[in-house]
Short mmCIF file of C-alpha atoms in Angstrom, two decimals:
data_model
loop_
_atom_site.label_atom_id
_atom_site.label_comp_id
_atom_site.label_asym_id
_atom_site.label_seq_id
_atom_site.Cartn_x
_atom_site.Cartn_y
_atom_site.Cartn_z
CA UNK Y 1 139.31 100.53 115.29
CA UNK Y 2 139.93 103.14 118.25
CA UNK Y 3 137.15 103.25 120.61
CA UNK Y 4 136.36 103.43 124.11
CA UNK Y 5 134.65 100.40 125.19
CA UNK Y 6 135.83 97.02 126.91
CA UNK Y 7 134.35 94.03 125.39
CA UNK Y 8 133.01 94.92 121.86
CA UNK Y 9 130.20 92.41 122.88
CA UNK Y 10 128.92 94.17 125.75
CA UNK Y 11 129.06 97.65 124.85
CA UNK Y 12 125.31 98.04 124.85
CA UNK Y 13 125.05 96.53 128.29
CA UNK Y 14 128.12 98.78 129.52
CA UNK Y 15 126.77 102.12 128.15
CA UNK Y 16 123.72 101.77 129.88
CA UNK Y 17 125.47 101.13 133.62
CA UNK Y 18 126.83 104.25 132.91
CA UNK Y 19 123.90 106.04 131.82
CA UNK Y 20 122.09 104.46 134.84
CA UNK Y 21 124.71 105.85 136.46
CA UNK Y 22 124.58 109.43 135.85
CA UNK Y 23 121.39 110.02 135.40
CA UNK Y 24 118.93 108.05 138.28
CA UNK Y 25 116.74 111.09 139.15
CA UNK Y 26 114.87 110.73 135.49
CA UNK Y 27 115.63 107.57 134.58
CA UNK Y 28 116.27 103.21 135.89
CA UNK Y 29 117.67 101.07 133.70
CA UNK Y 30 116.73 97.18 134.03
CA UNK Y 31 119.94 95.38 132.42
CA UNK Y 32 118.07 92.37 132.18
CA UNK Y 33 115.67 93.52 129.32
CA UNK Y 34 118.33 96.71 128.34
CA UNK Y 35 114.75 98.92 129.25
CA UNK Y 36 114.87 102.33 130.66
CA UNK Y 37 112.50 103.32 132.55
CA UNK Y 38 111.12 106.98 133.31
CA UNK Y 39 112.00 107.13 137.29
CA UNK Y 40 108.67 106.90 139.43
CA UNK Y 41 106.49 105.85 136.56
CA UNK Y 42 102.51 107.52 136.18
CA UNK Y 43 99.71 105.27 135.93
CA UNK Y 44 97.38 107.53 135.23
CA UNK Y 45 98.37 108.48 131.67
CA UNK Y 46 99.15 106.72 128.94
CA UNK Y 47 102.09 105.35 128.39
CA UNK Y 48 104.81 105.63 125.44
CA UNK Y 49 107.45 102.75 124.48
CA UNK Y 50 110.13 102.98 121.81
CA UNK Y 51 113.26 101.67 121.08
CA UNK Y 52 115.27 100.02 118.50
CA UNK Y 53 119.37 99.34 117.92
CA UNK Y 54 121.66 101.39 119.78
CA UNK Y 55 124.19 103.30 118.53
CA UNK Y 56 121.77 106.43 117.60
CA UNK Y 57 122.14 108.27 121.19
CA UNK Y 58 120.16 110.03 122.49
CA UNK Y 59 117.33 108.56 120.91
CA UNK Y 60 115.56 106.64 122.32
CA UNK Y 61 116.64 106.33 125.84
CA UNK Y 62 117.76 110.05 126.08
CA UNK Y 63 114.65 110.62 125.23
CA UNK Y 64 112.64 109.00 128.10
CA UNK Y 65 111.33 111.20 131.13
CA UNK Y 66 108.41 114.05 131.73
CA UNK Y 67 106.87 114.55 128.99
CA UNK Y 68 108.42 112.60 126.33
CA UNK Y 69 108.60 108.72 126.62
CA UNK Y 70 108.07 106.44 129.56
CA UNK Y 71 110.24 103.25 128.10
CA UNK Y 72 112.65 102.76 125.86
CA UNK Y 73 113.98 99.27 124.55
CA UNK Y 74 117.75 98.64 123.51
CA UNK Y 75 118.51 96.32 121.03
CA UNK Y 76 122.23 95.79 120.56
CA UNK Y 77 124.12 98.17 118.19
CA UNK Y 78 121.71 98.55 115.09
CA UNK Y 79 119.78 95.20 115.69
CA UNK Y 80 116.29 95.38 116.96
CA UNK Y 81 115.07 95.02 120.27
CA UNK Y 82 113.40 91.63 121.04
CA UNK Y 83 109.75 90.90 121.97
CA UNK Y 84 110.30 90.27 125.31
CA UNK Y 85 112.20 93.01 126.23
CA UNK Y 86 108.81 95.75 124.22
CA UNK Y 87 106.76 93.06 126.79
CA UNK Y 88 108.61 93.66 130.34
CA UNK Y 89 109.31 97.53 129.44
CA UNK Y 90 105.34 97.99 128.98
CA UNK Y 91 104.82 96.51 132.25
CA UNK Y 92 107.40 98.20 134.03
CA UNK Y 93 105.42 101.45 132.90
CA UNK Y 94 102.47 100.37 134.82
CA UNK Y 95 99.65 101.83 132.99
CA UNK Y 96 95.87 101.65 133.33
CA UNK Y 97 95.53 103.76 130.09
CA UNK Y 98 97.57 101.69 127.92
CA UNK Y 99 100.48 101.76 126.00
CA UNK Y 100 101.94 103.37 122.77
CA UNK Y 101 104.58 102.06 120.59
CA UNK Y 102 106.22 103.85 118.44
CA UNK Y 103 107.93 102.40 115.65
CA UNK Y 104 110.97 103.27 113.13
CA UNK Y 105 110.35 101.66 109.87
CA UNK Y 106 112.80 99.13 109.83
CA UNK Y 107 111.45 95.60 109.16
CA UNK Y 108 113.08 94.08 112.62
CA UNK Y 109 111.98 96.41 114.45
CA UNK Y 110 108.16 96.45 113.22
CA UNK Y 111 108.22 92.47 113.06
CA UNK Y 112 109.30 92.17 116.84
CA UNK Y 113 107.12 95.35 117.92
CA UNK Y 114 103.80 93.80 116.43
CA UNK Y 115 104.79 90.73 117.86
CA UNK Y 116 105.02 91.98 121.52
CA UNK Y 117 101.79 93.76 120.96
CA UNK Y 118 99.90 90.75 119.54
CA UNK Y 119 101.29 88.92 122.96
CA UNK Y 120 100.36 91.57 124.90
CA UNK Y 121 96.51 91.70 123.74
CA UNK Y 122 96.26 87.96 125.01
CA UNK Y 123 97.92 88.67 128.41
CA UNK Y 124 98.02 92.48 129.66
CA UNK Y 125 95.14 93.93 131.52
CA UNK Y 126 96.07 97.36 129.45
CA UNK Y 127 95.25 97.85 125.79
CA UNK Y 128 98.30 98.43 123.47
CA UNK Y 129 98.39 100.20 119.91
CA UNK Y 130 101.47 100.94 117.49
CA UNK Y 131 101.96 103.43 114.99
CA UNK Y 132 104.72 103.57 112.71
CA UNK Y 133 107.32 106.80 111.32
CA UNK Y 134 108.57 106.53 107.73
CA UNK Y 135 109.90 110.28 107.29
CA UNK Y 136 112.34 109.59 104.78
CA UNK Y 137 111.85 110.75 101.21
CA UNK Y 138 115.48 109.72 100.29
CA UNK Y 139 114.51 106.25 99.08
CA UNK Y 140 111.46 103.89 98.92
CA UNK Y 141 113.10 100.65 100.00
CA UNK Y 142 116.66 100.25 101.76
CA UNK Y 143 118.18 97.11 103.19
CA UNK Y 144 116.71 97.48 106.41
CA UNK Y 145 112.90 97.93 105.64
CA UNK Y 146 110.74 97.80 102.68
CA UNK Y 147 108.89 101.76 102.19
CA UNK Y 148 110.36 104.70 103.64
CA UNK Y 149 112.62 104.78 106.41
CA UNK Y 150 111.78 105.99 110.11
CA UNK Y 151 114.34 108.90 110.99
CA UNK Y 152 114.48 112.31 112.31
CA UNK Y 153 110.66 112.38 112.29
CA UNK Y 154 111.06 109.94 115.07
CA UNK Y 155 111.82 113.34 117.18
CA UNK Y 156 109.08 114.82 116.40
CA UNK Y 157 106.02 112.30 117.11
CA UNK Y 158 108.03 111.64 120.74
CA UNK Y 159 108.03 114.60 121.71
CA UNK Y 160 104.57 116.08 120.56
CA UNK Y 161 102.35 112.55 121.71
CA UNK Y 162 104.60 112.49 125.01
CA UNK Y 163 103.44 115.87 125.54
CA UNK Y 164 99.97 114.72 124.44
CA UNK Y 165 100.41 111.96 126.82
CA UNK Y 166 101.34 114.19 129.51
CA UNK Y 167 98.14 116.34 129.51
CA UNK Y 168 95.66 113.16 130.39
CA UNK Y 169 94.72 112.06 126.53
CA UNK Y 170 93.34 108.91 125.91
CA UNK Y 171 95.21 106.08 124.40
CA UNK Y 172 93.06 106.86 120.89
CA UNK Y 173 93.79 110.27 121.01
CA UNK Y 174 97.38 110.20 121.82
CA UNK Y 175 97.99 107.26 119.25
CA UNK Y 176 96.41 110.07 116.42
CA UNK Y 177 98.37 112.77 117.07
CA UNK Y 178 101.69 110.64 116.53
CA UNK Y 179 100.10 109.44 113.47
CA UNK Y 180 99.15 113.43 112.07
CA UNK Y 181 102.62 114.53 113.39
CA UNK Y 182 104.20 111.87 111.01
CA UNK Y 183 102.20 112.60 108.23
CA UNK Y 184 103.58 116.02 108.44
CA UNK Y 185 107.07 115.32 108.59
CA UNK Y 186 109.92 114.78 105.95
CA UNK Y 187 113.48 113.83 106.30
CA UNK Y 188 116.61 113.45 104.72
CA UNK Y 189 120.16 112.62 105.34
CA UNK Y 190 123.78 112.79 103.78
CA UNK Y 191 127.29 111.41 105.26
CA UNK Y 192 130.95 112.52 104.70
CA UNK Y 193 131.95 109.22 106.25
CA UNK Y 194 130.86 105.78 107.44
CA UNK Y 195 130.49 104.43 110.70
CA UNK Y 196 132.10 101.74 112.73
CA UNK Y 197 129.76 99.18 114.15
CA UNK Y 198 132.10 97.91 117.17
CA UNK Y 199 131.66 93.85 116.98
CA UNK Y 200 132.36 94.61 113.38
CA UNK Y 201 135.36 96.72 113.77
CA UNK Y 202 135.44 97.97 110.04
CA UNK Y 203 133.91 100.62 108.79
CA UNK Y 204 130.09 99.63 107.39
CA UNK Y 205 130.86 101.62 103.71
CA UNK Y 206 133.59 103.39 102.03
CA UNK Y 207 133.63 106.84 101.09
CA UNK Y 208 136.51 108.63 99.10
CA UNK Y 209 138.55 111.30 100.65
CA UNK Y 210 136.28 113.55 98.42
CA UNK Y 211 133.06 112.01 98.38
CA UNK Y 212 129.81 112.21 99.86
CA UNK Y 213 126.65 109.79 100.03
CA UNK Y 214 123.05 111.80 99.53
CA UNK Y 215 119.72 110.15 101.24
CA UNK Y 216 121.68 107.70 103.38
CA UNK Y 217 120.19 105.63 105.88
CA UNK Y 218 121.08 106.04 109.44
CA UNK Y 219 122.90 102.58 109.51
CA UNK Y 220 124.89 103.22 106.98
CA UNK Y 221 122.54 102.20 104.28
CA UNK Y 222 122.86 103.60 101.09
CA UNK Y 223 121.53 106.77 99.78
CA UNK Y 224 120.09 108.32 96.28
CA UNK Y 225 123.83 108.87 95.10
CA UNK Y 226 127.30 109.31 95.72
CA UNK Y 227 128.53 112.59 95.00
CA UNK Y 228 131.66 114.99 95.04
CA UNK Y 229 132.14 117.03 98.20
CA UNK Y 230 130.56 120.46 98.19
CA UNK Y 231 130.53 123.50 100.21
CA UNK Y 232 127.74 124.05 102.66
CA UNK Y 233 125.56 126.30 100.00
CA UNK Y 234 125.35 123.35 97.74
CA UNK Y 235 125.28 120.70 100.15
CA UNK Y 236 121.88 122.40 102.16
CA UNK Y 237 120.16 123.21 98.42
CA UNK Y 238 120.66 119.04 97.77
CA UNK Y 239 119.17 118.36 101.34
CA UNK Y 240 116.12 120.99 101.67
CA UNK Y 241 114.98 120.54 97.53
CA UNK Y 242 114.04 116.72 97.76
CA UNK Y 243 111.89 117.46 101.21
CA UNK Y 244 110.21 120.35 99.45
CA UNK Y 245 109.22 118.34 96.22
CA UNK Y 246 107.92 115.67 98.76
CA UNK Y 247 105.66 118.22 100.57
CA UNK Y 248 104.20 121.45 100.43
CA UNK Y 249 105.33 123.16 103.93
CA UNK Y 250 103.83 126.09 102.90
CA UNK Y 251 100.54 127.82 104.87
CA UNK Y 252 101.02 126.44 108.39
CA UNK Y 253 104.22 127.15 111.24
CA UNK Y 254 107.11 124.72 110.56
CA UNK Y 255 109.51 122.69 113.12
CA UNK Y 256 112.63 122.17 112.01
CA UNK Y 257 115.50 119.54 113.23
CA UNK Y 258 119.13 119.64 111.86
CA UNK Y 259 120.40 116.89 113.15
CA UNK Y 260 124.31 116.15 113.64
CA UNK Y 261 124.86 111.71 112.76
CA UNK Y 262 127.60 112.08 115.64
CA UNK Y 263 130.81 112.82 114.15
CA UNK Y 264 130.29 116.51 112.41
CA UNK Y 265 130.41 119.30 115.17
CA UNK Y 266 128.50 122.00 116.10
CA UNK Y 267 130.49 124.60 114.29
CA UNK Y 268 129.92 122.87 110.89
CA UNK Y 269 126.00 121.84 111.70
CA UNK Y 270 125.13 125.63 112.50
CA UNK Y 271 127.11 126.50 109.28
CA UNK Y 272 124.96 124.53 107.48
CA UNK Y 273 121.87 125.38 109.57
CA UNK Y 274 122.67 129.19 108.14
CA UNK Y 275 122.52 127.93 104.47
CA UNK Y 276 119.63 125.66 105.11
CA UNK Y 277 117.22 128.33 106.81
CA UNK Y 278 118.15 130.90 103.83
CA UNK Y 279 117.06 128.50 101.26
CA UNK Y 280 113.91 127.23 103.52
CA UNK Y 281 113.40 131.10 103.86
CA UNK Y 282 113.80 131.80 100.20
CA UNK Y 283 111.13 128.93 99.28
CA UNK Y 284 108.33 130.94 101.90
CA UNK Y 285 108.37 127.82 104.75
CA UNK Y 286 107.71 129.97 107.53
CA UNK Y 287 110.13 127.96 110.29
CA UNK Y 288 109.21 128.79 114.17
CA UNK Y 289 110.85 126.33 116.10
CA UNK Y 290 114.58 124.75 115.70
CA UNK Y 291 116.89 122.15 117.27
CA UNK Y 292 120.10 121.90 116.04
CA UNK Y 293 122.53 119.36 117.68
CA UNK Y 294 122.81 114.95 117.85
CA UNK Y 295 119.62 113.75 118.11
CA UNK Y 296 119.75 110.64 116.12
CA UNK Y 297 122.79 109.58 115.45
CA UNK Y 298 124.82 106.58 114.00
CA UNK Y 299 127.74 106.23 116.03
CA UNK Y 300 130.70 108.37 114.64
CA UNK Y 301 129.65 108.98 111.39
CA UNK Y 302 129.91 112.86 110.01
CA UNK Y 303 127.07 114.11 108.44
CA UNK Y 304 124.31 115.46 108.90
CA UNK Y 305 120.14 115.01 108.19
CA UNK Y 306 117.47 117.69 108.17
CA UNK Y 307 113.67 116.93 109.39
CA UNK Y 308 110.87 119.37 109.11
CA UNK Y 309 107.20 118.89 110.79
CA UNK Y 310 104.50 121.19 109.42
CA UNK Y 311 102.77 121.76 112.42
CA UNK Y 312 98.63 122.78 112.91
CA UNK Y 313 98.08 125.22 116.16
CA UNK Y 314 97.21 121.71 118.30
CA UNK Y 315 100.39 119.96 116.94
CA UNK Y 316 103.06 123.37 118.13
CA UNK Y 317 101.32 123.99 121.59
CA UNK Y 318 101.87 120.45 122.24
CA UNK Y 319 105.97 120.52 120.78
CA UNK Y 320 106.10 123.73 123.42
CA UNK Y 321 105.15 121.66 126.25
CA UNK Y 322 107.59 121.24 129.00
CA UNK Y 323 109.86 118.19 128.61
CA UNK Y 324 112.49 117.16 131.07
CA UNK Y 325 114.79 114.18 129.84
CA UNK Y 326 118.79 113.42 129.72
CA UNK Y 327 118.92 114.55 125.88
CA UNK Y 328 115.55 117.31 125.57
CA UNK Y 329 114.69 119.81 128.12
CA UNK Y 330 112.64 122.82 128.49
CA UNK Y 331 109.54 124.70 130.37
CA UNK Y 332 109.19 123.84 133.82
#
């Protein structure tokens, strides 16, 4: 295993000094409760908490700042945040307004986020809701959660309720955007390799020298199938058909993510992007707005996943919003 770290046990609470670090006019980091906080927090808007295992940077803690979220919670490397840490980061956002959690569909995750909410509605002088993302048409059930997986989608709801969040809605209103803006969006994923979880120090799965995995998880879990490798016209028709027979995209403006899993580079995700945005083209989704780049990764694995949000006129003014955080920024 070659990686740069120190202890393999404390790489969670080691990345984050460094993030602290480098980045203090948008963000604080309590190492106690592995929280980071959005620097000079606003009680006077509602605020939104995520989180969930490292080891997918930027998301969620590159995601926290104006206009996006106001907490994040770090569980160790693909292991879900606990209670207590969903329970001091909601405090340490100090709002009258309430608080939002958004959750990935994995079954830790969800279990330990209800449970800080249900221990927060006996104690906090701020109401709390949840909502959940399950973008993933790749497969129903995986070993992390039971229904569909919460992935790239995850950008997506962040961003557009943060920006909801941002312009003064109330805790009911912001908490039904995230829910429309998941409704609307589809992902799936594929990997050329596996990851190495560091306390593990193997690789999680094994892939041949020429094979890929289709619909995989973004902890390594497995896909739909295991195929041969493929050029990049092949590879985007197997990614965009299975999001298009999950949902018509046609009629309204779409968003569109193509998201590198950490290890593939630019060059080859824009490749791909090309092939991708013929086919979407082809099929009449009429795509306005894209991000390509490492938005959700899993540690060094190559591959790549692509995430579209059909987005209503409310839902697209509110992705254009100005956002200032470590991994997303634009407007002023």
């Amino acid at each position: 295993m070659k990686k740069i770290i120190n202890d393999p046990n404390n790489v969670v609470h080691d990345a984050l000094l460094g993030f602290a670090d480098a980045h203090p006019h948008l963000i604080t980091v309590d190492l106690d409760s592995k929280s980071v906080i959005r620097a000079n927090p606003n009680p006077d808007k509602v605020a939104i908490i995520s989180g969930g295992g490292s080891g997918h940077e930027p998301l969620h803690s590159g995601y926290v700042g104006k206009g996006m979220l106001d907490g994040a919670c770090c569980g160790e490397v693909f292991t879900s945040p606990e209670p207590q840490q969903m329970i001091d980061t909601a405090h340490a956002c100090k709002s009258t307004k309430g608080v939002l959690f958004i959750i990935k569909n994995y079954t830790g995750d969800v279990m330990n986020f209800e449970m800080a909410q249900e221990i927060l509605e006996t104690e906090a002088d701020f109401p709390v809701r949840s909502m959940i993302v399950d973008d993933d048409v790749a497969v129903k059930d995986s070993l992390y959660t039971a229904g569909r997986r919460g992935v790239g989608g995850t950008i997506f709801v962040e961003k557009i309720a943060g920006a909801a969040a941002e312009k003064g809605m109330s805790l009911q209103e912001v908490s039904d955007i995230a829910v429309k803006v998941n409704k609307a969006s589809r992902s799936y994923g594929i990997a050329l390799t596996s990851c190495t979880v560091p306390a593990a120090g193997k690789p999680t799965f094994q892939l041949e020298e020429n094979e890929i995995e289709l619909g995989i998880g973004i902890h390594g879990e497995p896909g739909r199938e295991r195929a041969s490798l493929c050029d990049a016209t092949y590879l985007a028709e197997k990614i965009v058909t299975p999001i298009l027979e999950d949902m018509d995209f046609l009629g309204e403006p779409v968003i569109a993510l193509l998201n590198g899993m950490g290890g593939t580079p630019l060059l080859e995700q824009y490749i791909l992007w090309g092939e991708i945005s013929n086919r979407l083209r082809i099929a009449g989704v009429d795509v306005q707005r894209v991000l390509v780049g490492n938005y959700i990764t899993s540690l060094e694995m190559a591959g790549a996943s692509l995430s579209l949000c059909k987005a209503d006129d409310q839902m697209l003014s509110l992705w254009d919003e100005p956002v200032s955080t470590v991994a997303m920024k634009w407007g002023n």
